[in-house]
CSV table of C-alpha atoms in Angstrom, one decimal:
chain,number,residue,atom,x,y,z
A,1,UNK,CA,-74.6,-37.3,-18.2
A,2,UNK,CA,-78.3,-37.4,-19.0
A,3,UNK,CA,-80.0,-35.7,-21.9
A,4,UNK,CA,-81.9,-33.5,-19.5
A,5,UNK,CA,-78.7,-32.4,-17.8
A,6,UNK,CA,-77.0,-31.7,-21.1
A,7,UNK,CA,-80.0,-29.7,-22.4
A,8,UNK,CA,-80.3,-27.7,-19.2
A,9,UNK,CA,-76.7,-26.9,-19.4
A,10,UNK,CA,-77.2,-25.6,-23.0
A,11,UNK,CA,-80.0,-23.4,-21.9
A,12,UNK,CA,-78.4,-21.8,-18.9
A,13,UNK,CA,-74.8,-22.2,-19.7
A,14,UNK,CA,-74.7,-21.8,-23.5
A,15,UNK,CA,-71.9,-23.6,-25.2
A,16,UNK,CA,-69.8,-21.9,-27.8
A,17,UNK,CA,-72.1,-23.1,-30.5
A,18,UNK,CA,-72.5,-21.2,-33.8
A,19,UNK,CA,-76.2,-21.3,-35.1
A,20,UNK,CA,-75.3,-22.4,-38.6
A,21,UNK,CA,-78.8,-23.0,-39.9
A,22,UNK,CA,-80.4,-19.8,-38.7
A,23,UNK,CA,-77.5,-17.7,-40.0
A,24,UNK,CA,-77.4,-19.5,-43.4
A,25,UNK,CA,-81.2,-19.1,-43.8
A,26,UNK,CA,-81.0,-15.4,-42.9
A,27,UNK,CA,-78.2,-14.8,-45.4
A,28,UNK,CA,-80.1,-16.7,-48.2
A,29,UNK,CA,-83.3,-14.6,-47.5
A,30,UNK,CA,-81.3,-11.3,-47.6
A,31,UNK,CA,-79.7,-12.3,-50.9
A,32,UNK,CA,-83.0,-13.5,-52.3
A,33,UNK,CA,-84.7,-10.2,-51.5
A,34,UNK,CA,-81.9,-8.2,-53.1
A,35,UNK,CA,-82.3,-10.3,-56.3
A,36,UNK,CA,-86.1,-9.9,-56.1
A,37,UNK,CA,-85.8,-6.1,-56.0
A,38,UNK,CA,-83.2,-5.9,-58.7
A,39,UNK,CA,-85.2,-8.1,-61.1
A,40,UNK,CA,-88.8,-7.0,-60.1
A,41,UNK,CA,-88.1,-3.4,-59.1
A,42,UNK,CA,-89.8,-1.6,-56.2
A,43,UNK,CA,-93.6,-0.9,-56.3
A,44,UNK,CA,-94.9,2.4,-55.2
A,45,UNK,CA,-94.7,2.6,-51.4
A,46,UNK,CA,-98.3,3.2,-50.2
A,47,UNK,CA,-101.0,1.6,-48.1
A,48,UNK,CA,-103.4,1.0,-50.9
A,49,UNK,CA,-103.2,1.1,-54.7
A,50,UNK,CA,-104.6,4.0,-56.7
A,51,UNK,CA,-107.3,3.6,-59.3
A,52,UNK,CA,-105.6,4.8,-62.4
A,53,UNK,CA,-107.4,6.2,-65.5
A,54,UNK,CA,-106.0,6.0,-69.0
A,55,UNK,CA,-107.1,7.2,-72.4
A,56,UNK,CA,-107.6,4.5,-75.0
A,57,UNK,CA,-109.1,3.8,-78.5
A,58,UNK,CA,-111.8,1.2,-79.0
A,59,UNK,CA,-112.4,-1.1,-82.1
A,60,UNK,CA,-114.4,1.7,-83.9
A,61,UNK,CA,-111.5,4.1,-83.3
A,62,UNK,CA,-113.5,6.1,-80.8
A,63,UNK,CA,-111.8,7.4,-77.7
A,64,UNK,CA,-112.7,6.0,-74.3
A,65,UNK,CA,-111.3,5.8,-70.8
A,66,UNK,CA,-110.3,2.7,-68.9
A,67,UNK,CA,-109.5,2.2,-65.2
A,68,UNK,CA,-107.3,-0.2,-63.4
A,69,UNK,CA,-105.7,-0.4,-60.0
A,70,UNK,CA,-102.0,0.3,-59.9
A,71,UNK,CA,-99.3,-1.4,-57.8
A,72,UNK,CA,-98.6,-0.7,-54.2
A,73,UNK,CA,-96.4,-2.4,-51.6
A,74,UNK,CA,-96.2,-1.0,-48.1
A,75,UNK,CA,-93.2,-3.2,-47.3
A,76,UNK,CA,-90.9,-1.6,-49.9
A,77,UNK,CA,-90.6,-4.5,-52.4
A,78,UNK,CA,-91.6,-5.7,-55.8
A,79,UNK,CA,-95.2,-5.5,-57.2
A,80,UNK,CA,-97.4,-8.5,-56.8
A,81,UNK,CA,-97.1,-9.8,-60.4
A,82,UNK,CA,-93.3,-9.9,-60.0
A,83,UNK,CA,-93.5,-11.7,-56.7
A,84,UNK,CA,-95.7,-14.4,-58.3
A,85,UNK,CA,-93.2,-14.7,-61.1
A,86,UNK,CA,-90.4,-15.2,-58.5
A,87,UNK,CA,-92.1,-18.1,-56.8
A,88,UNK,CA,-94.8,-17.0,-54.4
A,89,UNK,CA,-97.3,-19.5,-53.1
A,90,UNK,CA,-100.2,-18.9,-55.5
A,91,UNK,CA,-102.7,-21.7,-56.0
A,92,UNK,CA,-103.7,-21.1,-59.6
A,93,UNK,CA,-100.0,-21.7,-60.5
A,94,UNK,CA,-99.9,-25.0,-58.5
A,95,UNK,CA,-103.1,-26.8,-59.6
A,96,UNK,CA,-105.8,-26.6,-62.2
A,97,UNK,CA,-108.1,-24.3,-60.3
A,98,UNK,CA,-111.7,-25.4,-60.8
A,99,UNK,CA,-113.3,-22.0,-60.9
A,100,UNK,CA,-110.7,-20.5,-63.2
A,101,UNK,CA,-110.8,-23.5,-65.5
A,102,UNK,CA,-114.6,-23.3,-65.8
A,103,UNK,CA,-114.5,-19.6,-66.6
A,104,UNK,CA,-111.8,-20.2,-69.2
A,105,UNK,CA,-113.6,-23.1,-70.8
A,106,UNK,CA,-116.8,-21.0,-71.0
A,107,UNK,CA,-114.8,-18.4,-72.9
A,108,UNK,CA,-113.4,-20.9,-75.3
A,109,UNK,CA,-116.9,-22.3,-76.0
A,110,UNK,CA,-118.2,-18.8,-76.7
A,111,UNK,CA,-115.3,-18.3,-79.2
A,112,UNK,CA,-116.5,-21.2,-81.3
A,113,UNK,CA,-119.2,-18.8,-82.6
A,114,UNK,CA,-116.7,-15.9,-83.2
A,115,UNK,CA,-115.9,-14.7,-86.7
A,116,UNK,CA,-114.0,-11.8,-88.2
A,117,UNK,CA,-115.6,-8.4,-87.8
A,118,UNK,CA,-114.3,-6.1,-90.6
A,119,UNK,CA,-114.5,-2.3,-90.2
A,120,UNK,CA,-113.7,-0.1,-93.2
A,121,UNK,CA,-112.2,3.2,-92.1
A,122,UNK,CA,-112.5,6.6,-93.7
A,123,UNK,CA,-109.2,6.2,-95.4
A,124,UNK,CA,-110.3,2.9,-97.0
A,125,UNK,CA,-108.2,0.7,-94.7
A,126,UNK,CA,-110.0,-2.4,-93.2
A,127,UNK,CA,-109.5,-3.1,-89.5
A,128,UNK,CA,-110.5,-6.5,-88.3
A,129,UNK,CA,-111.0,-8.5,-85.1
A,130,UNK,CA,-112.5,-11.7,-83.8
A,131,UNK,CA,-115.7,-11.2,-81.9
A,132,UNK,CA,-119.4,-12.4,-81.6
A,133,UNK,CA,-121.7,-11.2,-84.4
A,134,UNK,CA,-123.8,-9.2,-82.0
A,135,UNK,CA,-120.8,-6.9,-81.3
A,136,UNK,CA,-120.5,-5.9,-84.9
A,137,UNK,CA,-122.6,-2.8,-85.9
A,138,UNK,CA,-123.9,-4.0,-89.3
A,139,UNK,CA,-124.2,-0.4,-90.6
A,140,UNK,CA,-120.4,0.0,-90.6
A,141,UNK,CA,-119.2,-3.6,-91.0
A,142,UNK,CA,-118.5,-5.7,-94.1
A,143,UNK,CA,-119.3,-9.4,-93.4
A,144,UNK,CA,-117.5,-12.2,-95.1
A,145,UNK,CA,-119.7,-15.1,-96.2
A,146,UNK,CA,-117.8,-17.4,-93.9
A,147,UNK,CA,-118.1,-15.0,-90.9
A,148,UNK,CA,-118.9,-17.7,-88.3
A,149,UNK,CA,-115.8,-19.8,-89.0
A,150,UNK,CA,-113.3,-17.5,-90.6
A,151,UNK,CA,-110.3,-16.0,-88.9
A,152,UNK,CA,-109.2,-12.6,-89.8
A,153,UNK,CA,-105.7,-13.8,-90.9
A,154,UNK,CA,-107.3,-15.8,-93.7
A,155,UNK,CA,-109.1,-12.8,-95.2
A,156,UNK,CA,-107.8,-10.8,-98.1
A,157,UNK,CA,-109.6,-7.6,-97.1
A,158,UNK,CA,-108.0,-7.2,-93.7
A,159,UNK,CA,-105.3,-4.6,-93.5
A,160,UNK,CA,-104.9,-4.7,-89.7
A,161,UNK,CA,-106.1,-7.0,-87.0
A,162,UNK,CA,-106.8,-4.5,-84.2
A,163,UNK,CA,-108.4,-6.9,-81.7
A,164,UNK,CA,-106.0,-9.3,-80.1
A,165,UNK,CA,-105.9,-11.4,-76.9
A,166,UNK,CA,-105.1,-9.4,-73.8
A,167,UNK,CA,-104.2,-11.2,-70.6
A,168,UNK,CA,-105.6,-9.1,-67.7
A,169,UNK,CA,-104.9,-9.5,-63.9
A,170,UNK,CA,-103.2,-12.3,-62.0
A,171,UNK,CA,-106.2,-14.6,-62.6
A,172,UNK,CA,-105.3,-15.3,-66.2
A,173,UNK,CA,-108.4,-13.6,-67.6
A,174,UNK,CA,-108.3,-13.0,-71.3
A,175,UNK,CA,-110.3,-10.6,-73.5
A,176,UNK,CA,-110.1,-9.5,-77.1
A,177,UNK,CA,-109.1,-5.8,-76.9
A,178,UNK,CA,-107.3,-3.1,-78.8
A,179,UNK,CA,-103.7,-2.6,-77.8
A,180,UNK,CA,-104.4,0.8,-76.1
A,181,UNK,CA,-107.2,-0.6,-74.0
A,182,UNK,CA,-105.0,-3.5,-73.0
A,183,UNK,CA,-102.3,-1.1,-71.9
A,184,UNK,CA,-104.7,0.9,-69.9
A,185,UNK,CA,-105.8,-2.2,-68.0
A,186,UNK,CA,-102.1,-3.1,-67.4
A,187,UNK,CA,-102.6,-6.2,-69.5
A,188,UNK,CA,-100.3,-8.2,-71.7
A,189,UNK,CA,-101.1,-7.8,-75.4
A,190,UNK,CA,-100.5,-10.8,-77.7
A,191,UNK,CA,-100.1,-9.3,-81.2
A,192,UNK,CA,-99.4,-12.6,-82.8
A,193,UNK,CA,-102.6,-14.3,-81.7
A,194,UNK,CA,-106.3,-13.9,-82.7
A,195,UNK,CA,-108.4,-15.6,-80.0
A,196,UNK,CA,-108.0,-16.1,-76.3
A,197,UNK,CA,-108.1,-19.9,-76.9
A,198,UNK,CA,-104.7,-19.4,-78.6
A,199,UNK,CA,-102.9,-18.1,-75.5
A,200,UNK,CA,-102.2,-19.4,-72.0
A,201,UNK,CA,-102.6,-16.4,-69.7
A,202,UNK,CA,-101.8,-18.4,-66.6
A,203,UNK,CA,-98.5,-19.5,-68.0
A,204,UNK,CA,-97.7,-15.8,-68.4
A,205,UNK,CA,-98.8,-15.0,-64.9
A,206,UNK,CA,-96.9,-17.8,-63.3
A,207,UNK,CA,-93.7,-18.2,-65.4
A,208,UNK,CA,-91.2,-20.8,-64.2
A,209,UNK,CA,-92.6,-23.6,-66.4
A,210,UNK,CA,-94.3,-26.6,-64.9
A,211,UNK,CA,-97.4,-26.6,-67.0
A,212,UNK,CA,-98.3,-30.1,-68.2
A,213,UNK,CA,-100.8,-29.3,-71.0
A,214,UNK,CA,-100.2,-28.9,-74.7
A,215,UNK,CA,-100.8,-25.1,-74.8
A,216,UNK,CA,-103.6,-22.6,-74.5
A,217,UNK,CA,-106.2,-22.9,-71.8
A,218,UNK,CA,-105.7,-26.7,-71.7
A,219,UNK,CA,-102.5,-26.3,-69.8
A,220,UNK,CA,-102.6,-27.7,-66.3
A,221,UNK,CA,-100.4,-25.9,-63.7
A,222,UNK,CA,-98.3,-28.2,-61.5
A,223,UNK,CA,-95.8,-25.9,-59.9
A,224,UNK,CA,-95.5,-27.9,-56.6
A,225,UNK,CA,-92.3,-26.2,-55.7
A,226,UNK,CA,-94.3,-23.1,-54.7
A,227,UNK,CA,-94.9,-24.9,-51.3
A,228,UNK,CA,-91.1,-24.6,-50.7
A,229,UNK,CA,-89.7,-21.5,-52.5
A,230,UNK,CA,-91.8,-18.8,-50.6
A,231,UNK,CA,-90.0,-19.6,-47.3
A,232,UNK,CA,-86.8,-18.0,-48.8
A,233,UNK,CA,-88.7,-15.0,-50.4
A,234,UNK,CA,-90.2,-11.9,-48.8
A,235,UNK,CA,-92.6,-9.2,-49.8
A,236,UNK,CA,-90.2,-6.3,-49.1
A,237,UNK,CA,-87.4,-4.9,-46.9
A,238,UNK,CA,-89.7,-4.2,-43.9
A,239,UNK,CA,-91.2,-7.7,-44.2
A,240,UNK,CA,-87.7,-9.2,-44.1
A,241,UNK,CA,-86.5,-7.1,-41.2
A,242,UNK,CA,-89.5,-8.1,-39.1
A,243,UNK,CA,-88.9,-11.8,-39.8
A,244,UNK,CA,-85.2,-11.6,-39.3
A,245,UNK,CA,-85.7,-9.8,-35.9
A,246,UNK,CA,-87.5,-12.9,-34.6
A,247,UNK,CA,-85.4,-15.4,-36.5
A,248,UNK,CA,-82.1,-14.1,-35.2
A,249,UNK,CA,-83.3,-13.9,-31.6
A,250,UNK,CA,-85.7,-16.7,-30.7
A,251,UNK,CA,-84.7,-18.9,-33.7
A,252,UNK,CA,-81.0,-18.7,-32.8
A,253,UNK,CA,-81.7,-19.5,-29.1
A,254,UNK,CA,-83.8,-22.5,-30.1
A,255,UNK,CA,-81.1,-23.8,-32.3
A,256,UNK,CA,-78.5,-23.4,-29.5
A,257,UNK,CA,-80.8,-25.4,-27.3
A,258,UNK,CA,-81.9,-28.1,-29.6
A,259,UNK,CA,-79.3,-28.3,-32.4
A,260,UNK,CA,-79.4,-27.4,-36.0
A,261,UNK,CA,-80.8,-30.6,-37.3
A,262,UNK,CA,-84.0,-30.6,-35.2
A,263,UNK,CA,-84.6,-26.9,-35.9
A,264,UNK,CA,-83.9,-27.5,-39.6
A,265,UNK,CA,-86.6,-30.2,-39.7
A,266,UNK,CA,-89.1,-28.2,-37.7
A,267,UNK,CA,-88.4,-25.0,-39.7
A,268,UNK,CA,-89.0,-26.6,-43.1
A,269,UNK,CA,-91.9,-28.8,-42.0
A,270,UNK,CA,-93.7,-25.8,-40.6
A,271,UNK,CA,-92.8,-23.5,-43.6
A,272,UNK,CA,-94.1,-26.0,-46.2
A,273,UNK,CA,-97.1,-27.0,-44.0
A,274,UNK,CA,-98.0,-23.3,-43.6
A,275,UNK,CA,-98.0,-22.7,-47.3
A,276,UNK,CA,-100.3,-25.8,-47.8
A,277,UNK,CA,-102.7,-24.5,-45.1
A,278,UNK,CA,-102.6,-21.0,-46.7
A,279,UNK,CA,-103.3,-22.5,-50.1
A,280,UNK,CA,-106.5,-24.1,-48.8
A,281,UNK,CA,-108.0,-21.0,-47.1
A,282,UNK,CA,-106.4,-18.3,-49.3
A,283,UNK,CA,-105.7,-19.8,-52.7
A,284,UNK,CA,-105.8,-16.5,-54.5
A,285,UNK,CA,-103.5,-14.7,-52.2
A,286,UNK,CA,-99.9,-14.6,-53.3
A,287,UNK,CA,-97.9,-15.4,-50.2
A,288,UNK,CA,-94.1,-15.2,-49.5
A,289,UNK,CA,-92.0,-15.1,-46.4
A,290,UNK,CA,-90.7,-17.3,-43.6
A,291,UNK,CA,-93.6,-16.3,-41.3
A,292,UNK,CA,-95.2,-19.7,-41.4
A,293,UNK,CA,-91.9,-21.3,-40.3
A,294,UNK,CA,-91.4,-18.7,-37.7
A,295,UNK,CA,-94.8,-19.3,-36.3
A,296,UNK,CA,-93.8,-22.9,-36.0
A,297,UNK,CA,-90.9,-21.8,-33.9
A,298,UNK,CA,-93.3,-19.8,-31.7
A,299,UNK,CA,-95.1,-23.1,-31.0
A,300,UNK,CA,-91.7,-24.8,-30.3
A,301,UNK,CA,-90.8,-22.0,-28.0
A,302,UNK,CA,-94.0,-22.6,-26.0
A,303,UNK,CA,-93.3,-26.3,-25.9
A,304,UNK,CA,-89.8,-25.5,-24.6
A,305,UNK,CA,-91.3,-23.3,-21.9
A,306,UNK,CA,-93.5,-26.1,-20.8
A,307,UNK,CA,-90.5,-28.4,-20.6
A,308,UNK,CA,-88.3,-25.9,-18.8
A,309,UNK,CA,-91.0,-24.6,-16.5
A,310,UNK,CA,-89.4,-25.8,-13.3
A,311,UNK,CA,-86.0,-24.3,-14.3
A,312,UNK,CA,-87.2,-20.8,-15.2
A,313,UNK,CA,-87.0,-18.0,-12.7
A,314,UNK,CA,-90.2,-16.3,-14.0
A,315,UNK,CA,-92.0,-18.7,-16.3
A,316,UNK,CA,-95.3,-16.6,-16.4
A,317,UNK,CA,-93.4,-13.7,-17.8
A,318,UNK,CA,-91.9,-15.8,-20.5
A,319,UNK,CA,-95.3,-17.2,-21.5
A,320,UNK,CA,-96.7,-13.6,-21.5
A,321,UNK,CA,-93.9,-12.5,-23.8
A,322,UNK,CA,-94.6,-15.3,-26.2
A,323,UNK,CA,-98.3,-14.6,-26.2
A,324,UNK,CA,-97.7,-10.9,-26.9
A,325,UNK,CA,-95.4,-11.7,-29.8
A,326,UNK,CA,-98.0,-14.1,-31.2
A,327,UNK,CA,-100.8,-11.4,-31.0
A,328,UNK,CA,-98.6,-8.7,-32.6
A,329,UNK,CA,-97.7,-11.1,-35.4
A,330,UNK,CA,-101.4,-11.9,-36.0
A,331,UNK,CA,-102.2,-8.2,-36.2
A,332,UNK,CA,-99.4,-7.7,-38.7
A,333,UNK,CA,-101.0,-10.5,-40.7
A,334,UNK,CA,-104.1,-8.4,-41.3
A,335,UNK,CA,-101.9,-6.3,-43.7
A,336,UNK,CA,-101.6,-7.1,-47.4
A,337,UNK,CA,-98.6,-9.4,-48.3
A,338,UNK,CA,-98.6,-11.0,-44.9
A,339,UNK,CA,-100.7,-14.2,-44.7
A,340,UNK,CA,-102.4,-15.0,-41.4
A,341,UNK,CA,-103.4,-18.4,-42.8
A,342,UNK,CA,-99.8,-19.2,-43.1
A,343,UNK,CA,-99.3,-18.0,-39.5
A,344,UNK,CA,-102.0,-20.3,-38.2
A,345,UNK,CA,-100.9,-23.2,-40.3
A,346,UNK,CA,-97.3,-22.8,-39.2
A,347,UNK,CA,-98.4,-22.6,-35.6
A,348,UNK,CA,-100.4,-25.9,-35.8
A,349,UNK,CA,-97.5,-27.7,-37.6
A,350,UNK,CA,-95.1,-26.3,-35.0
A,351,UNK,CA,-97.0,-28.0,-32.2
A,352,UNK,CA,-97.0,-31.4,-34.0
A,353,UNK,CA,-93.4,-31.1,-35.3
A,354,UNK,CA,-92.2,-29.8,-31.9
A,355,UNK,CA,-93.4,-32.8,-30.0
A,356,UNK,CA,-92.0,-35.1,-32.7
A,357,UNK,CA,-88.5,-33.6,-33.1
A,358,UNK,CA,-87.6,-31.8,-29.9
A,359,UNK,CA,-85.7,-33.6,-27.1
A,360,UNK,CA,-87.7,-34.3,-24.0
A,361,UNK,CA,-86.1,-32.8,-21.0
A,362,UNK,CA,-88.7,-33.7,-18.3
A,363,UNK,CA,-90.0,-37.0,-19.5
A,364,UNK,CA,-86.9,-39.2,-18.8
A,365,UNK,CA,-88.8,-41.2,-16.2
A,366,UNK,CA,-92.1,-41.4,-18.2
A,367,UNK,CA,-90.8,-43.2,-21.3
A,368,UNK,CA,-94.2,-44.7,-22.2
A,369,UNK,CA,-95.8,-41.2,-22.2
A,370,UNK,CA,-93.0,-39.9,-24.3
A,371,UNK,CA,-93.4,-42.6,-26.9
A,372,UNK,CA,-97.2,-42.1,-27.0
A,373,UNK,CA,-96.7,-38.3,-27.4
A,374,UNK,CA,-94.3,-38.7,-30.3
A,375,UNK,CA,-96.4,-41.4,-32.0
A,376,UNK,CA,-99.7,-39.4,-31.7
A,377,UNK,CA,-98.1,-36.2,-33.1
A,378,UNK,CA,-96.3,-38.0,-35.9
A,379,UNK,CA,-99.6,-39.6,-36.9
A,380,UNK,CA,-101.3,-36.2,-36.7
A,381,UNK,CA,-98.5,-34.7,-38.8
A,382,UNK,CA,-98.9,-37.2,-41.6
A,383,UNK,CA,-102.7,-37.2,-41.4
A,384,UNK,CA,-102.9,-33.4,-41.6
A,385,UNK,CA,-100.5,-33.4,-44.6
A,386,UNK,CA,-102.6,-35.9,-46.5
A,387,UNK,CA,-105.8,-34.1,-45.6
A,388,UNK,CA,-104.4,-30.8,-46.7
A,389,UNK,CA,-103.2,-32.4,-50.0
A,390,UNK,CA,-106.8,-33.6,-50.6
A,391,UNK,CA,-108.4,-30.3,-49.7
A,392,UNK,CA,-105.9,-28.3,-51.9
A,393,UNK,CA,-105.8,-30.5,-55.0
A,394,UNK,CA,-109.1,-32.4,-55.0
A,395,UNK,CA,-111.8,-30.5,-53.1
A,396,UNK,CA,-110.8,-26.9,-53.6
A,397,UNK,CA,-113.6,-25.5,-51.5
A,398,UNK,CA,-113.2,-21.8,-50.6
A,399,UNK,CA,-116.7,-20.9,-49.4
A,400,UNK,CA,-116.8,-22.8,-46.1
A,401,UNK,CA,-115.7,-19.9,-44.0
A,402,UNK,CA,-117.8,-16.8,-44.8
A,403,UNK,CA,-116.1,-13.6,-43.5
A,404,UNK,CA,-112.8,-15.3,-42.9
A,405,UNK,CA,-111.1,-13.0,-45.4
A,406,UNK,CA,-111.0,-10.3,-42.7
A,407,UNK,CA,-108.7,-12.6,-40.7
A,408,UNK,CA,-106.2,-12.2,-43.5
A,409,UNK,CA,-106.7,-8.5,-44.4
A,410,UNK,CA,-108.7,-5.8,-42.7
A,411,UNK,CA,-109.6,-2.8,-45.0
A,412,UNK,CA,-108.2,0.0,-42.8
A,413,UNK,CA,-108.7,2.4,-45.8
A,414,UNK,CA,-110.4,2.4,-49.2
A,415,UNK,CA,-108.9,-0.2,-51.5
A,416,UNK,CA,-106.5,-1.2,-48.8
A,417,UNK,CA,-107.0,-5.0,-49.4
A,418,UNK,CA,-107.1,-4.6,-53.2
A,419,UNK,CA,-103.6,-6.0,-53.5
A,420,UNK,CA,-104.4,-8.9,-51.1
A,421,UNK,CA,-106.4,-10.6,-53.8
A,422,UNK,CA,-108.3,-12.7,-51.3
A,423,UNK,CA,-111.1,-13.8,-53.6
A,424,UNK,CA,-111.3,-14.6,-57.3
A,425,UNK,CA,-112.1,-11.5,-59.4
A,426,UNK,CA,-113.4,-12.3,-62.8
A,427,UNK,CA,-114.9,-9.5,-65.0
A,428,UNK,CA,-117.2,-10.8,-67.8
A,429,UNK,CA,-117.7,-7.3,-69.1
A,430,UNK,CA,-114.1,-7.1,-70.3
A,431,UNK,CA,-115.3,-8.9,-73.5
A,432,UNK,CA,-117.3,-5.8,-74.4
A,433,UNK,CA,-114.6,-3.2,-73.6
A,434,UNK,CA,-113.5,-3.0,-77.2
A,435,UNK,CA,-117.0,-2.0,-78.5
A,436,UNK,CA,-118.0,0.6,-75.9
């Protein structure tokens, strides 16, 4: 019995085949989300984060207000920081990001001129903090003769170091702030360090180890497994339900038609390739979910339709249905937490992987064309993977597609895309917050 006959029989007279891979992946993803929510909690369920205002005290013990965006997750799941900790695709945790590294090195260079600023309070206590000399108001500050080189911890007249490194945002930015200002900015206060060069904020953002440096800002992230782990994670309950709906319908049918091994290979090749593609175009967007792999299955479904065209009762209706699903999924990708770059990457990988791994029902008599098709797509698969590796790790260009951020998140309301973190946000003025 020919391969075409056996495959046709599977499609129209399904055998009693249990879709092991799709069921196992679905169970793993459900368990993973439960663990995500238990460990990371549930962020406020809203379309966009609120700009929160908090009361704080600056270095001179004057009251001031600070503002920062809170958490929001429309899909009913953990906040973004927790999702990054859990293994989301996030380029600054996977490579030494050139822009972040330059900003951090500039800050370390500036700290070479820092000294200990001492402030004598009304009760006689002396508060200290590392800063530039210009930030010290000389009318109220006692300067040590070794001000340019001395750390506060080495001074006798220093009752309390009130300025400490504060790691703010998921970009690993550090500023020397008071503890109350750091809390108002939702930062992480390091009460055992004196300068930002003493801490590694990105290690705190990423977690999971994998930093190859010796500490501080010299650490080089190398968490390559973030290309793989996100396929099993999701941004929330609604996100998971949407993906499982497709996975347990189209995915199961494809596994019944093609077997678990072929679908296993296609699923993971597309999932990993989608994360690589997303890392190039949206490096600062934390991405989780099986959407890239499922978009690969959409490509495979279209290839199957092409192969089965003569056997289908209404092939045009099947193609229309696949197109509608694709358009709806792309629209959903304009919401935060869902990455359209991963969708596009998964779709492209799905075309190549589909032609490489799928059985060929209608090319039995055209063996040379079949061999050519497999060879070309295998070469494209390898070439694209190498190209994406070079673009992600070596070139790191993010400005070659102006306006493309709207493909990934459309601001349907004010601050709607704030949690999407599509572009790098670095705030030089943070260094002055403690003195305002």
